[in-house]
PDB file of C-alpha atoms in Angstrom:
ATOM      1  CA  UNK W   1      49.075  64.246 167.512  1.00 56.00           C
ATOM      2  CA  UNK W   2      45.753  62.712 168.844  1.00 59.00           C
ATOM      3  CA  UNK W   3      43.224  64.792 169.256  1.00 61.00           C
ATOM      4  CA  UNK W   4      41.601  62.824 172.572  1.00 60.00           C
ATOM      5  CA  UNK W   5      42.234  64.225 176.031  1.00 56.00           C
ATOM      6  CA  UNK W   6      45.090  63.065 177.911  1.00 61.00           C
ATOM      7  CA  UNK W   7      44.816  62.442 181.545  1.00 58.00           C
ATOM      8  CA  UNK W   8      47.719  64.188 183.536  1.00 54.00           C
ATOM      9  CA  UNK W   9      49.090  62.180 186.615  1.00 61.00           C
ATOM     10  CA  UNK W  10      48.685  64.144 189.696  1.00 54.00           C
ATOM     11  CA  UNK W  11      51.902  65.524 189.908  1.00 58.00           C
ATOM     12  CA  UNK W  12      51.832  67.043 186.827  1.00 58.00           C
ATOM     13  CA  UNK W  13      48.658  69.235 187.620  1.00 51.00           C
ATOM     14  CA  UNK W  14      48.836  73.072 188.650  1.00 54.00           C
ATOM     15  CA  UNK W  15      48.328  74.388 192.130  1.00 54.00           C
ATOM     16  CA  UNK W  16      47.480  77.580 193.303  1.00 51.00           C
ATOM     17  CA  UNK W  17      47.923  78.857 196.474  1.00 56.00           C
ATOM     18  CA  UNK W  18      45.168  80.973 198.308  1.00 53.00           C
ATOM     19  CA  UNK W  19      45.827  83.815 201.005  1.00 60.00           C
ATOM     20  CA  UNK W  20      42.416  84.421 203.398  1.00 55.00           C
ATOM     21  CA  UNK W  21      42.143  87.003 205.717  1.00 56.00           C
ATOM     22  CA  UNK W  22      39.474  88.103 208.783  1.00 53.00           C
ATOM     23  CA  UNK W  23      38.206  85.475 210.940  1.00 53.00           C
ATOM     24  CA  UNK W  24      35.674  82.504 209.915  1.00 48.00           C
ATOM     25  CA  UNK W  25      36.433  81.920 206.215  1.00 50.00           C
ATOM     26  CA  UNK W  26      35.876  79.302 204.513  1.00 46.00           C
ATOM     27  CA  UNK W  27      37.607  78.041 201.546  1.00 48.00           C
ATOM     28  CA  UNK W  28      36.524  74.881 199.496  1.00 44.00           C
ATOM     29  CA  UNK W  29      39.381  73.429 196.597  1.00 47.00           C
ATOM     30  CA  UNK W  30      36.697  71.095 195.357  1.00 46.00           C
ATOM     31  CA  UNK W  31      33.216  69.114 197.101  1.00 45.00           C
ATOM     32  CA  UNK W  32      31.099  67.272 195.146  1.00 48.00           C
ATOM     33  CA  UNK W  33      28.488  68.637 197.815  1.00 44.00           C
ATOM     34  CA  UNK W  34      28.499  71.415 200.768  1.00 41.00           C
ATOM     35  CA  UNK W  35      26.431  71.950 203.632  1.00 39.00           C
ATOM     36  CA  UNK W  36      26.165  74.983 206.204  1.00 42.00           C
ATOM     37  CA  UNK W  37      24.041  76.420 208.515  1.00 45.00           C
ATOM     38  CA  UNK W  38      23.651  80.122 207.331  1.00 46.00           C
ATOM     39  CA  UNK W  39      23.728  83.006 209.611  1.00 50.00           C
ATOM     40  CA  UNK W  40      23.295  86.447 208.812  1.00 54.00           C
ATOM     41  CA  UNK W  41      23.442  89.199 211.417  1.00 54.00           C
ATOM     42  CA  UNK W  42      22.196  92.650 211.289  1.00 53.00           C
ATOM     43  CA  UNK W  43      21.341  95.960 213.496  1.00 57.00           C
ATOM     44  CA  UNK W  44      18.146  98.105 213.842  1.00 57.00           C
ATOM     45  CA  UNK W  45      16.806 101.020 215.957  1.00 56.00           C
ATOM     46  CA  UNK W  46      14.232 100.105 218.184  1.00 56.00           C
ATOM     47  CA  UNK W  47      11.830 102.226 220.440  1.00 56.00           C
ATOM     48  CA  UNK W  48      12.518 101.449 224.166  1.00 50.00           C
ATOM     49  CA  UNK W  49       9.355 101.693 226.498  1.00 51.00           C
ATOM     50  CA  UNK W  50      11.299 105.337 227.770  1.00 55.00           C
ATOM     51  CA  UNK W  51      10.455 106.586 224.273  1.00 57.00           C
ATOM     52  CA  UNK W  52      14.727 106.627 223.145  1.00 54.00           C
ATOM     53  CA  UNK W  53      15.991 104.014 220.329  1.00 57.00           C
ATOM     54  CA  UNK W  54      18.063 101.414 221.724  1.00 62.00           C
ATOM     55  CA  UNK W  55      20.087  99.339 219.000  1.00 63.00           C
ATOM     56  CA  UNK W  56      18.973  95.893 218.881  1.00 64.00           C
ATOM     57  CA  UNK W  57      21.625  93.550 217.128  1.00 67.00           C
ATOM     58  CA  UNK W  58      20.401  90.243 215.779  1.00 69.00           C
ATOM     59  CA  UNK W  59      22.048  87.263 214.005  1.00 82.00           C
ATOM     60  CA  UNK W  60      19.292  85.294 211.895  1.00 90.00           C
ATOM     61  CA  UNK W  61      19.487  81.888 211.457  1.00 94.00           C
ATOM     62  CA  UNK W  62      18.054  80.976 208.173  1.00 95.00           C
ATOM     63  CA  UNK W  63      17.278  77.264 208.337  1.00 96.00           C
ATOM     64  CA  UNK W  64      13.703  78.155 209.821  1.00 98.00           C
ATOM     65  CA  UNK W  65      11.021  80.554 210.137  1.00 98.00           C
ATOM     66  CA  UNK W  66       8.731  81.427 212.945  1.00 98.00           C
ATOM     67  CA  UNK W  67       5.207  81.767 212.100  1.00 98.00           C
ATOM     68  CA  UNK W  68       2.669  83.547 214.169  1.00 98.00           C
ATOM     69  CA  UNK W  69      -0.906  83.622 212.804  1.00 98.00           C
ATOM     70  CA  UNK W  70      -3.214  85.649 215.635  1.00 98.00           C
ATOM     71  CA  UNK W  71      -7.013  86.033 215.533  1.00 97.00           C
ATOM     72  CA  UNK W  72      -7.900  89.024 214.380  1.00 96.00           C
ATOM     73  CA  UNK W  73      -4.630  90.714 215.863  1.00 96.00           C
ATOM     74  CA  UNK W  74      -3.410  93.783 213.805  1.00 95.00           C
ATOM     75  CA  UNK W  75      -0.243  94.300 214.921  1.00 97.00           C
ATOM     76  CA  UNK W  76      -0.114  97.957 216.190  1.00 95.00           C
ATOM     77  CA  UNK W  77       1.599  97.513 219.229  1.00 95.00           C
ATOM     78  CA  UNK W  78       4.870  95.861 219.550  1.00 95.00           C
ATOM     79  CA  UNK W  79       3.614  92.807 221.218  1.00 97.00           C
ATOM     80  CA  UNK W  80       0.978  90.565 221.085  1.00 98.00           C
ATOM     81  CA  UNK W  81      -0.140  87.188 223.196  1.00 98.00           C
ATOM     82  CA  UNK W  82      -0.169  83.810 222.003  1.00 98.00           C
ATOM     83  CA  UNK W  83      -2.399  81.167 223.679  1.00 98.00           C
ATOM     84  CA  UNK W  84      -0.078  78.694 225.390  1.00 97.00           C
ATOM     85  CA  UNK W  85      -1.761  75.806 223.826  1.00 97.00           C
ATOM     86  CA  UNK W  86      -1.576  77.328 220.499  1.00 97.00           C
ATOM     87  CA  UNK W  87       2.255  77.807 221.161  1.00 98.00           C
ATOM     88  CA  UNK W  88       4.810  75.221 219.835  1.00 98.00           C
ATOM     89  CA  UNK W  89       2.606  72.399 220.267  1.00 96.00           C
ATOM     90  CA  UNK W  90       3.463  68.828 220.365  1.00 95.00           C
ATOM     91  CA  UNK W  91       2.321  66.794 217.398  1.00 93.00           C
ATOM     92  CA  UNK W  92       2.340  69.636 215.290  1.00 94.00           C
ATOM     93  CA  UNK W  93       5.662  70.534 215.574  1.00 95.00           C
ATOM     94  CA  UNK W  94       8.374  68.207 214.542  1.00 95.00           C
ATOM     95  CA  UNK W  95       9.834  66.066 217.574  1.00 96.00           C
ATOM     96  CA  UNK W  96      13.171  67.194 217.509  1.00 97.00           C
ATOM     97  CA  UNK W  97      11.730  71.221 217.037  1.00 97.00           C
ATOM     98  CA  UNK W  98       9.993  70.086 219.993  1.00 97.00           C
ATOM     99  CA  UNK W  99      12.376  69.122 222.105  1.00 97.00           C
ATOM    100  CA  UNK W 100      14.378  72.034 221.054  1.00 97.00           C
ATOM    101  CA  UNK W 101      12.138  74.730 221.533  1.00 98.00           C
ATOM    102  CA  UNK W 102       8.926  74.140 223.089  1.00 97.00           C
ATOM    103  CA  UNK W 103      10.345  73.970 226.928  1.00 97.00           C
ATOM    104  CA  UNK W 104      11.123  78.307 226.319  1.00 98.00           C
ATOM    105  CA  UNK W 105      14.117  77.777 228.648  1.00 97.00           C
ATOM    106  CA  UNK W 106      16.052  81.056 228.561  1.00 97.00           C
ATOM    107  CA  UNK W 107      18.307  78.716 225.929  1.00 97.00           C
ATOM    108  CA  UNK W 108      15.280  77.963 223.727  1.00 98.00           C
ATOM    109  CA  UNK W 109      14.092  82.103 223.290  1.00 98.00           C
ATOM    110  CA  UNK W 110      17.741  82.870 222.595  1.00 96.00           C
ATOM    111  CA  UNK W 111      17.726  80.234 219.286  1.00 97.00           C
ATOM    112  CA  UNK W 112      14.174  81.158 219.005  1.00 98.00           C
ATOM    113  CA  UNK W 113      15.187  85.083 218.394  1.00 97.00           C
ATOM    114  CA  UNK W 114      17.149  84.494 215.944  1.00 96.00           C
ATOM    115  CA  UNK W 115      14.886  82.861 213.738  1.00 97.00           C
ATOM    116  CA  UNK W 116      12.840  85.333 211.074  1.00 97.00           C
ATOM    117  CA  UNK W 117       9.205  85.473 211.269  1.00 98.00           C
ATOM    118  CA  UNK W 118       5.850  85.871 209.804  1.00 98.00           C
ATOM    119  CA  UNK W 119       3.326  87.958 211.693  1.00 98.00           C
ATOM    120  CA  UNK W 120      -0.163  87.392 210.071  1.00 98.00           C
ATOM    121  CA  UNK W 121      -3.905  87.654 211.402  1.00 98.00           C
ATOM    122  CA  UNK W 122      -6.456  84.905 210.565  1.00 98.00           C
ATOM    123  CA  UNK W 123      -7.401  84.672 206.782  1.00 97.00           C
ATOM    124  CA  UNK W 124     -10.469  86.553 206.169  1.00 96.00           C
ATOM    125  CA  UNK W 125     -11.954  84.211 203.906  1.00 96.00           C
ATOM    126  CA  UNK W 126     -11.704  80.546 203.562  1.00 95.00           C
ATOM    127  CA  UNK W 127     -10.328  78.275 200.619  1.00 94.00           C
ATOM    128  CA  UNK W 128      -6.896  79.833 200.637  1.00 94.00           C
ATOM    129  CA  UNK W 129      -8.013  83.647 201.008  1.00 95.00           C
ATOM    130  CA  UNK W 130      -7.060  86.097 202.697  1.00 96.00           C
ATOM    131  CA  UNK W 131      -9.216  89.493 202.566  1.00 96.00           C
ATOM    132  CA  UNK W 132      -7.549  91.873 200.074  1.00 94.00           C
ATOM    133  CA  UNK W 133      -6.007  94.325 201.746  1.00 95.00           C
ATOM    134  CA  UNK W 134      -5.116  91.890 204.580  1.00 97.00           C
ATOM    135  CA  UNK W 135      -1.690  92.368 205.259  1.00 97.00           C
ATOM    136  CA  UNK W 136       0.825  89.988 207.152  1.00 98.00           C
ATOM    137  CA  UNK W 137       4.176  91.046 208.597  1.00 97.00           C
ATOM    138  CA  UNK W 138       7.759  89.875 208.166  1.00 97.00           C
ATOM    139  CA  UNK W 139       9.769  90.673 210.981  1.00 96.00           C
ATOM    140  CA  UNK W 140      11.933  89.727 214.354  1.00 94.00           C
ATOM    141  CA  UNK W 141      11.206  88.759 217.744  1.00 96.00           C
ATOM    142  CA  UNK W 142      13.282  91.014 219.907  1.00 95.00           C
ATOM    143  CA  UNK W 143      11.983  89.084 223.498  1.00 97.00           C
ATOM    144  CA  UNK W 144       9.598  86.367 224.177  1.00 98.00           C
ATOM    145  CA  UNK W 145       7.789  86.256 227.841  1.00 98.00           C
ATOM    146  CA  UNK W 146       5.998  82.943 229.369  1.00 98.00           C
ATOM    147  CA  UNK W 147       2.522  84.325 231.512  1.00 97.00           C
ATOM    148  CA  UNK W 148      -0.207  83.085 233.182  1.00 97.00           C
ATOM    149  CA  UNK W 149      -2.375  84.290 230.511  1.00 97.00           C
ATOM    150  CA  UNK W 150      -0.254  83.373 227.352  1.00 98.00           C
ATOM    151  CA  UNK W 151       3.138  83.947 225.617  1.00 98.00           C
ATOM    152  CA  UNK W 152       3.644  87.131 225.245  1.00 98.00           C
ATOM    153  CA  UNK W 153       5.794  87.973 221.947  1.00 98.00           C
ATOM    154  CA  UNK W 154       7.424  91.307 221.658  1.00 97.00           C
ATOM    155  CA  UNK W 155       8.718  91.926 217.797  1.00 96.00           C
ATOM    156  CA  UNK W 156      10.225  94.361 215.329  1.00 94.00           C
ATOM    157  CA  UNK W 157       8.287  94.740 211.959  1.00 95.00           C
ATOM    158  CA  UNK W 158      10.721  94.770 208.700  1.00 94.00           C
ATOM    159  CA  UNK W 159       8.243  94.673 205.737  1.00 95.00           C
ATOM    160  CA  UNK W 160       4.781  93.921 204.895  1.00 96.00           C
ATOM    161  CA  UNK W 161       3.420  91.743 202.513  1.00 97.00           C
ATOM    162  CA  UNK W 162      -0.008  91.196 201.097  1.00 97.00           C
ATOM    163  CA  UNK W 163      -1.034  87.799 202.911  1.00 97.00           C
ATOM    164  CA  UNK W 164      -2.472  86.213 200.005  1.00 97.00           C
ATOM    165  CA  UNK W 165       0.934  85.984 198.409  1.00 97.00           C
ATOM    166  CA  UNK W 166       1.372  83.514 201.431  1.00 98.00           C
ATOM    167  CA  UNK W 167      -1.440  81.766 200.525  1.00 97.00           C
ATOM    168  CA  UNK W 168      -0.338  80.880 197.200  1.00 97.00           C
ATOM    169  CA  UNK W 169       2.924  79.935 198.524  1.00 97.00           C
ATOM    170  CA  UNK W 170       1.585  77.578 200.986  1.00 97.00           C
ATOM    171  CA  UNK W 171       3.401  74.650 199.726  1.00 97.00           C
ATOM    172  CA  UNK W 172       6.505  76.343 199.143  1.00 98.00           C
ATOM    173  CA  UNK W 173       6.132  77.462 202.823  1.00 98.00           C
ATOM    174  CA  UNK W 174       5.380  74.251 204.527  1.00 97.00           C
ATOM    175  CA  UNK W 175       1.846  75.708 204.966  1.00 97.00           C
ATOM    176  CA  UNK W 176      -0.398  72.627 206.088  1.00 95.00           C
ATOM    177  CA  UNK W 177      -4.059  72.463 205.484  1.00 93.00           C
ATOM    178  CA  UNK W 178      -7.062  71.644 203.131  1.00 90.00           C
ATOM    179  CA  UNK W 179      -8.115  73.248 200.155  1.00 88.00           C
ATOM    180  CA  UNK W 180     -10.792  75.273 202.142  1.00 92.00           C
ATOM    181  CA  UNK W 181      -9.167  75.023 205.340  1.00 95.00           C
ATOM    182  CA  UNK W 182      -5.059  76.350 205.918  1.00 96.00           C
ATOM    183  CA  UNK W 183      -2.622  77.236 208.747  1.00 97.00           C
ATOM    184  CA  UNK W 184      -3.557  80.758 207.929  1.00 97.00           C
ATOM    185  CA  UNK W 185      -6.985  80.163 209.205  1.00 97.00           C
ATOM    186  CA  UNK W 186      -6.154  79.161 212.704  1.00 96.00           C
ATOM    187  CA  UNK W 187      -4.524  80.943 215.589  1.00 98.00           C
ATOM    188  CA  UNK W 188      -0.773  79.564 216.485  1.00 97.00           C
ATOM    189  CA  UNK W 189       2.498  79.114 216.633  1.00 98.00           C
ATOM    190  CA  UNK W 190       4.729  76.883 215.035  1.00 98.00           C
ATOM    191  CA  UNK W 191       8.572  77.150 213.751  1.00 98.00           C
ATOM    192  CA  UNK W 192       9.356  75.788 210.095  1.00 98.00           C
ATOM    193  CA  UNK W 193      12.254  74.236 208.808  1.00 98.00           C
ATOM    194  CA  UNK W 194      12.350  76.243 205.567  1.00 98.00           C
ATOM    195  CA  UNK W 195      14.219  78.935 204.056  1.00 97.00           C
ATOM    196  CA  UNK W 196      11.710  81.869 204.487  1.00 97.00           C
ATOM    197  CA  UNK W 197      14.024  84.430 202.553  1.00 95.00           C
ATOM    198  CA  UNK W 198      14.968  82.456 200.016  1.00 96.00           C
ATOM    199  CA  UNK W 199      11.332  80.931 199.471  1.00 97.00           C
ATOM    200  CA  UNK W 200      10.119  84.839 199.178  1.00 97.00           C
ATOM    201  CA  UNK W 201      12.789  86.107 197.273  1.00 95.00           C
ATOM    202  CA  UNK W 202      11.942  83.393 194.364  1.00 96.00           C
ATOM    203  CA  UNK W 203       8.666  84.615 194.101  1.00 96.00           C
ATOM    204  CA  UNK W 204       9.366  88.019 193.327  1.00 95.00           C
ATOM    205  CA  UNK W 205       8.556  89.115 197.313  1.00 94.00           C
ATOM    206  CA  UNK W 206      11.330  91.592 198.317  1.00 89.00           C
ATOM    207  CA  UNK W 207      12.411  91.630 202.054  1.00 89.00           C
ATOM    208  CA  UNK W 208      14.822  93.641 204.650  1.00 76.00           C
ATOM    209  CA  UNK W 209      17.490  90.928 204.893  1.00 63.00           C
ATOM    210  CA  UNK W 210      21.324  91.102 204.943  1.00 51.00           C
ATOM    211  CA  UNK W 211      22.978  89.876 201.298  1.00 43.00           C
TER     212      UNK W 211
END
């Protein structure tokens, strides 16, 4: 008998047959590579302006992040104001993020919503510092509304997280700057195509997030 593998012809290999229930599944027999978009969807109790909880309902899509970094803004209320040209601007967004989501067509907030974010003020210090017990915010944005004065972005809060872990993930977060000089530094808005969960949860950072 030799001991080298034999090669069976294909219609001498096994099958197996696979039964899937519910709606949207997805089953794979063999790919040498697989790509999805991954959504996750979850519900929280928030306050409505009446003082009751209204259930908010949101479906993340995890491709992106939103990322909000606002003066000296604290985050006590649950809204704040963006400058509108600090907002999704062109040539520091990505052309086709652009075109996607910069307009804030009723469309644009509804893809926009589902996106996670990251609340944070201006780093207190410079070269990659943030003051230390600066905290930044991961969270939701529940609405988003276009004014005279601004964007105005109303949010749920989820977790906090001490903002100079961000600044030693900068790279792993598609955080642009200089070595004394970041993103985190300067009030704006801008939408990354990056994994925020994933990028968090392999340093260690733990977050509210479906599994």
């Amino acid at each position: 008998m030799s001991n080298k593998l034999q090669k069976l012809p294909a219609s001498n290999l096994p099958t197996t047959t696979v039964n899937q229930t519910g709606e949207k599944n997805i089953h794979i027999s063999h790919a040498e590579n697989v790509s999805q978009t991954v959504n996750m969807h979850y519900t929280v109790w928030q306050q409505s302006p009446n003082g009751g909880r209204t259930k908010v309902s949101q479906t993340l899509n995890l491709d992106y992040y939103n990322l909000f970094v606002i003066g000296c803004e604290t985050f006590e209320r649950d809204h704040f104001l963006v400058p509108k040209d600090r907002a999704l601007t062109k040539g520091n967004l990505p052309d086709d993020l652009f075109e996607k989501y910069a307009s804030l067509s009723d469309e644009a907030k509804e893809e926009i919503k589902k996106i996670p974010a990251i609340f944070a003020s201006e780093n207190h210090h410079y070269y990659g510092r943030a003051g230390k017990d600066q905290l930044a915010i991961y969270g939701f944005i529940t609405d988003i509304k276009v004014q005279d004065n601004g964007v105005k972005i109303y949010f749920y809060p989820l977790n906090h997280i001490p903002q100079q872990k961000l600044n030693d993930l900068a790279f792993e977060l598609g955080i642009r700057g200089s070595t004394a000089f970041n993103e985190l530094n300067r009030t704006h808005w801008l939408i990354k195509r990056i994994n925020l969960i994933e990028v968090l949860k392999d340093a260690g950072i733990s977050v509210l997030a479906p599994t």
